[in-house]
mmCIF file of C-alpha atoms in Angstrom:
data_model
loop_
_atom_site.group_PDB
_atom_site.id
_atom_site.type_symbol
_atom_site.label_atom_id
_atom_site.label_comp_id
_atom_site.label_asym_id
_atom_site.label_seq_id
_atom_site.Cartn_x
_atom_site.Cartn_y
_atom_site.Cartn_z
ATOM 1 C CA MET A 1 -62.368 3.063 -27.110
ATOM 2 C CA THR A 2 -59.571 5.088 -28.626
ATOM 3 C CA THR A 3 -58.738 2.165 -30.914
ATOM 4 C CA THR A 4 -62.354 1.948 -32.059
ATOM 5 C CA ALA A 5 -62.531 5.703 -32.705
ATOM 6 C CA SER A 6 -59.230 5.576 -34.566
ATOM 7 C CA THR A 7 -60.412 2.614 -36.642
ATOM 8 C CA ALA A 8 -63.706 4.362 -37.432
ATOM 9 C CA SER A 9 -61.847 7.512 -38.417
ATOM 10 C CA THR A 10 -59.528 5.533 -40.689
ATOM 11 C CA ALA A 11 -62.469 3.730 -42.295
ATOM 12 C CA SER A 12 -64.253 7.034 -42.849
ATOM 13 C CA THR A 13 -61.152 8.568 -44.443
ATOM 14 C CA ALA A 14 -60.649 5.523 -46.646
ATOM 15 C CA SER A 15 -64.241 5.599 -47.869
ATOM 16 C CA THR A 16 -64.015 9.327 -48.549
ATOM 17 C CA ALA A 17 -60.775 8.877 -50.465
ATOM 18 C CA SER A 18 -62.171 6.038 -52.531
ATOM 19 C CA THR A 19 -65.344 7.951 -53.465
ATOM 20 C CA ALA A 20 -63.654 11.281 -54.181
ATOM 21 C CA GLU A 21 -63.919 12.219 -57.814
ATOM 22 C CA PRO A 22 -60.649 12.622 -59.702
ATOM 23 C CA VAL A 23 -59.477 16.122 -60.453
ATOM 24 C CA ALA A 24 -58.538 16.529 -64.100
ATOM 25 C CA ASN A 25 -55.003 17.539 -64.994
ATOM 26 C CA ALA A 26 -52.939 17.963 -68.150
ATOM 27 C CA ARG A 27 -51.906 14.303 -68.217
ATOM 28 C CA ASP A 28 -55.526 13.127 -67.960
ATOM 29 C CA LEU A 29 -56.505 15.447 -70.787
ATOM 30 C CA ALA A 30 -53.664 14.144 -72.959
ATOM 31 C CA LEU A 31 -54.498 10.508 -72.194
ATOM 32 C CA ALA A 32 -58.160 11.044 -73.082
ATOM 33 C CA HIS A 33 -57.179 12.791 -76.309
ATOM 34 C CA TYR A 34 -54.778 10.066 -77.384
ATOM 35 C CA ALA A 35 -57.187 7.282 -76.464
ATOM 36 C CA ALA A 36 -59.925 8.803 -78.609
ATOM 37 C CA ARG A 37 -57.487 9.707 -81.375
ATOM 38 C CA GLY A 38 -56.166 6.134 -81.349
ATOM 39 C CA VAL A 39 -59.682 4.854 -82.058
ATOM 40 C CA LEU A 40 -60.093 7.323 -84.918
ATOM 41 C CA GLU A 41 -56.642 6.584 -86.376
ATOM 42 C CA HIS A 42 -57.468 2.876 -86.389
ATOM 43 C CA VAL A 43 -60.555 3.590 -88.493
ATOM 44 C CA LEU A 44 -58.703 6.052 -90.733
ATOM 45 C CA ALA A 45 -55.946 3.533 -91.431
ATOM 46 C CA ARG A 46 -58.530 1.106 -92.802
ATOM 47 C CA HIS A 47 -59.543 3.850 -95.215
ATOM 48 C CA GLY A 48 -55.968 4.686 -96.200
ATOM 49 C CA ILE A 49 -55.709 8.178 -94.753
ATOM 50 C CA THR A 50 -53.925 9.783 -91.830
ATOM 51 C CA PHE A 51 -55.319 11.873 -89.009
ATOM 52 C CA GLN A 52 -53.871 15.061 -90.517
ATOM 53 C CA GLN A 53 -55.311 14.220 -93.933
ATOM 54 C CA GLN A 54 -58.732 13.686 -92.369
ATOM 55 C CA VAL A 55 -58.561 17.014 -90.523
ATOM 56 C CA ALA A 56 -57.613 18.864 -93.720
ATOM 57 C CA LEU A 57 -60.237 17.084 -95.820
ATOM 58 C CA ARG A 58 -62.925 17.723 -93.205
ATOM 59 C CA ALA A 59 -61.913 21.416 -93.100
ATOM 60 C CA ALA A 60 -62.434 21.658 -96.859
ATOM 61 C CA LEU A 61 -65.666 19.700 -96.672
ATOM 62 C CA THR A 62 -67.266 21.712 -93.874
ATOM 63 C CA ALA A 63 -66.235 25.154 -95.125
ATOM 64 C CA GLU A 64 -69.166 27.421 -95.877
ATOM 65 C CA THR A 65 -67.275 28.951 -98.796
ATOM 66 C CA PRO A 66 -64.549 27.475 -101.009
ATOM 67 C CA ARG A 67 -61.090 27.580 -99.425
ATOM 68 C CA THR A 68 -57.738 28.308 -100.945
ATOM 69 C CA ALA A 69 -54.732 26.217 -100.012
ATOM 70 C CA ASP A 70 -53.573 29.075 -97.778
ATOM 71 C CA ASP A 71 -56.978 29.140 -96.030
ATOM 72 C CA LEU A 72 -56.803 25.398 -95.363
ATOM 73 C CA VAL A 73 -53.201 25.591 -94.168
ATOM 74 C CA ALA A 74 -54.167 28.313 -91.682
ATOM 75 C CA GLN A 75 -57.230 26.405 -90.458
ATOM 76 C CA VAL A 76 -55.403 23.094 -90.043
ATOM 77 C CA GLN A 77 -52.437 24.830 -88.426
ATOM 78 C CA ASP A 78 -54.812 26.448 -85.927
ATOM 79 C CA SER A 79 -56.335 23.041 -85.149
ATOM 80 C CA LEU A 80 -53.267 20.807 -85.082
ATOM 81 C CA LYS A 81 -50.404 23.244 -84.477
ATOM 82 C CA ALA A 82 -48.551 21.525 -87.335
ATOM 83 C CA GLY A 83 -46.052 23.346 -89.506
ATOM 84 C CA PRO A 84 -47.239 24.933 -92.757
ATOM 85 C CA ALA A 85 -44.885 22.797 -94.867
ATOM 86 C CA ASP A 86 -46.308 19.599 -93.346
ATOM 87 C CA ILE A 87 -49.856 20.789 -93.979
ATOM 88 C CA ARG A 88 -49.081 21.718 -97.588
ATOM 89 C CA ALA A 89 -47.624 18.219 -98.054
ATOM 90 C CA THR A 90 -50.866 16.831 -96.619
ATOM 91 C CA LEU A 91 -52.912 18.866 -99.106
ATOM 92 C CA ASP A 92 -50.687 17.575 -101.916
ATOM 93 C CA GLU A 93 -51.326 13.999 -100.705
ATOM 94 C CA LEU A 94 -55.087 14.614 -100.728
ATOM 95 C CA LEU A 95 -54.825 16.022 -104.262
ATOM 96 C CA ALA A 96 -52.781 12.984 -105.357
ATOM 97 C CA LYS A 97 -55.380 10.638 -103.844
ATOM 98 C CA GLN A 98 -58.054 12.639 -105.675
ATOM 99 C CA LEU A 99 -59.857 13.401 -102.430
ATOM 100 C CA LEU A 100 -59.371 17.124 -103.096
ATOM 101 C CA ALA A 101 -59.395 18.847 -106.474
ATOM 102 C CA THR A 102 -58.328 22.291 -107.594
ATOM 103 C CA ASP A 103 -60.988 24.689 -108.795
ATOM 104 C CA GLY A 104 -59.136 27.828 -109.812
ATOM 105 C CA PRO A 105 -57.474 29.113 -106.640
ATOM 106 C CA HIS A 106 -59.665 26.902 -104.435
ATOM 107 C CA LEU A 107 -59.417 23.354 -103.205
ATOM 108 C CA ARG A 108 -62.674 21.440 -103.087
ATOM 109 C CA PRO A 109 -63.455 17.972 -101.836
ATOM 110 C CA THR A 110 -64.188 15.482 -104.591
ATOM 111 C CA ASP A 111 -67.057 13.021 -104.516
ATOM 112 C CA ALA A 112 -64.511 10.425 -103.370
ATOM 113 C CA GLY A 113 -63.440 12.760 -100.547
ATOM 114 C CA ARG A 114 -67.039 13.287 -99.467
ATOM 115 C CA GLU A 115 -67.719 9.551 -99.581
ATOM 116 C CA LEU A 116 -64.607 8.820 -97.542
ATOM 117 C CA ILE A 117 -65.548 11.284 -94.797
ATOM 118 C CA ALA A 118 -69.094 9.880 -94.779
ATOM 119 C CA ALA A 119 -67.771 6.308 -94.479
ATOM 120 C CA VAL A 120 -65.428 7.275 -91.631
ATOM 121 C CA GLY A 121 -68.300 9.069 -89.906
ATOM 122 C CA ALA A 122 -70.593 6.065 -90.280
ATOM 123 C CA GLU A 123 -67.927 3.822 -88.796
ATOM 124 C CA THR A 124 -67.012 6.109 -85.898
ATOM 125 C CA THR A 125 -70.540 7.194 -84.913
ATOM 126 C CA PRO A 126 -71.401 4.017 -82.968
ATOM 127 C CA VAL A 127 -67.960 3.991 -81.340
ATOM 128 C CA SER A 128 -68.373 7.624 -80.296
ATOM 129 C CA ALA A 129 -71.802 6.806 -78.884
ATOM 130 C CA ARG A 130 -70.246 4.079 -76.734
ATOM 131 C CA ILE A 131 -67.465 6.386 -75.572
ATOM 132 C CA TRP A 132 -69.621 9.445 -74.848
ATOM 133 C CA GLY A 133 -72.921 7.730 -74.043
ATOM 134 C CA GLY A 134 -74.272 7.983 -70.538
ATOM 135 C CA ILE A 135 -72.176 10.978 -69.529
ATOM 136 C CA PRO A 136 -74.539 13.446 -67.854
ATOM 137 C CA ALA A 137 -75.209 16.633 -69.809
ATOM 138 C CA ALA A 138 -74.034 18.754 -66.881
ATOM 139 C CA ASP A 139 -70.687 16.943 -66.889
ATOM 140 C CA LEU A 140 -70.310 17.471 -70.634
ATOM 141 C CA THR A 141 -71.179 21.149 -70.218
ATOM 142 C CA ALA A 142 -68.600 21.564 -67.454
ATOM 143 C CA ALA A 143 -65.995 19.673 -69.478
ATOM 144 C CA GLY A 144 -66.750 21.875 -72.486
ATOM 145 C CA ARG A 145 -66.171 25.022 -70.459
ATOM 146 C CA VAL A 146 -62.922 23.689 -69.021
ATOM 147 C CA LEU A 147 -61.617 22.455 -72.372
ATOM 148 C CA ALA A 148 -62.431 25.790 -74.049
ATOM 149 C CA LEU A 149 -60.546 27.620 -71.292
ATOM 150 C CA VAL A 150 -57.549 25.261 -71.475
ATOM 151 C CA THR A 151 -57.477 25.608 -75.273
ATOM 152 C CA ALA A 152 -57.584 29.413 -75.115
ATOM 153 C CA ARG A 153 -54.841 29.542 -72.496
ATOM 154 C CA ALA A 154 -52.635 27.028 -74.345
ATOM 155 C CA ASN A 155 -53.112 28.954 -77.609
ATOM 156 C CA ALA A 156 -52.086 32.170 -75.838
ATOM 157 C CA GLU A 157 -48.994 30.485 -74.373
ATOM 158 C CA LEU A 158 -48.049 29.058 -77.764
ATOM 159 C CA ALA A 159 -48.498 32.448 -79.393
ATOM 160 C CA ALA A 160 -46.214 34.010 -76.776
ATOM 161 C CA LEU A 161 -43.599 31.308 -77.276
ATOM 162 C CA THR A 162 -43.586 31.691 -81.063
ATOM 163 C CA ALA A 163 -43.805 35.510 -81.171
#
């Protein structure tokens, strides 16, 4: 009888362990980020731009008011934590590719820049739907709260390290 009880207990523990949901950690977050970024970078490469170029171009494109180079550097730096010199080089590359144009002190996306972002969006939308589809809204809401908290805490730690 003891053997049967022990076997039942082991089976119960095994089934509980196998059905337990994973607890997210920093590695899981990084792996999810790089998996999704890898998909996007694959699409971007077909269009001849880098991830950082796309982030900078999208920042210019989605701005409610025209942005100066300094504005875009600050926004991209806040997003990517890249160095200002690297971001300025990225803006220069976008200007050279005629995806951004100068308008006085401002940088504005060109028609070609708008078309490129639209083409990338059209190509990534069905992929994103496959990646994100079917995830319950409550899970996405919880993940959003957690990711916002992790981002705020990481930003605070980075600020302390670079102060």
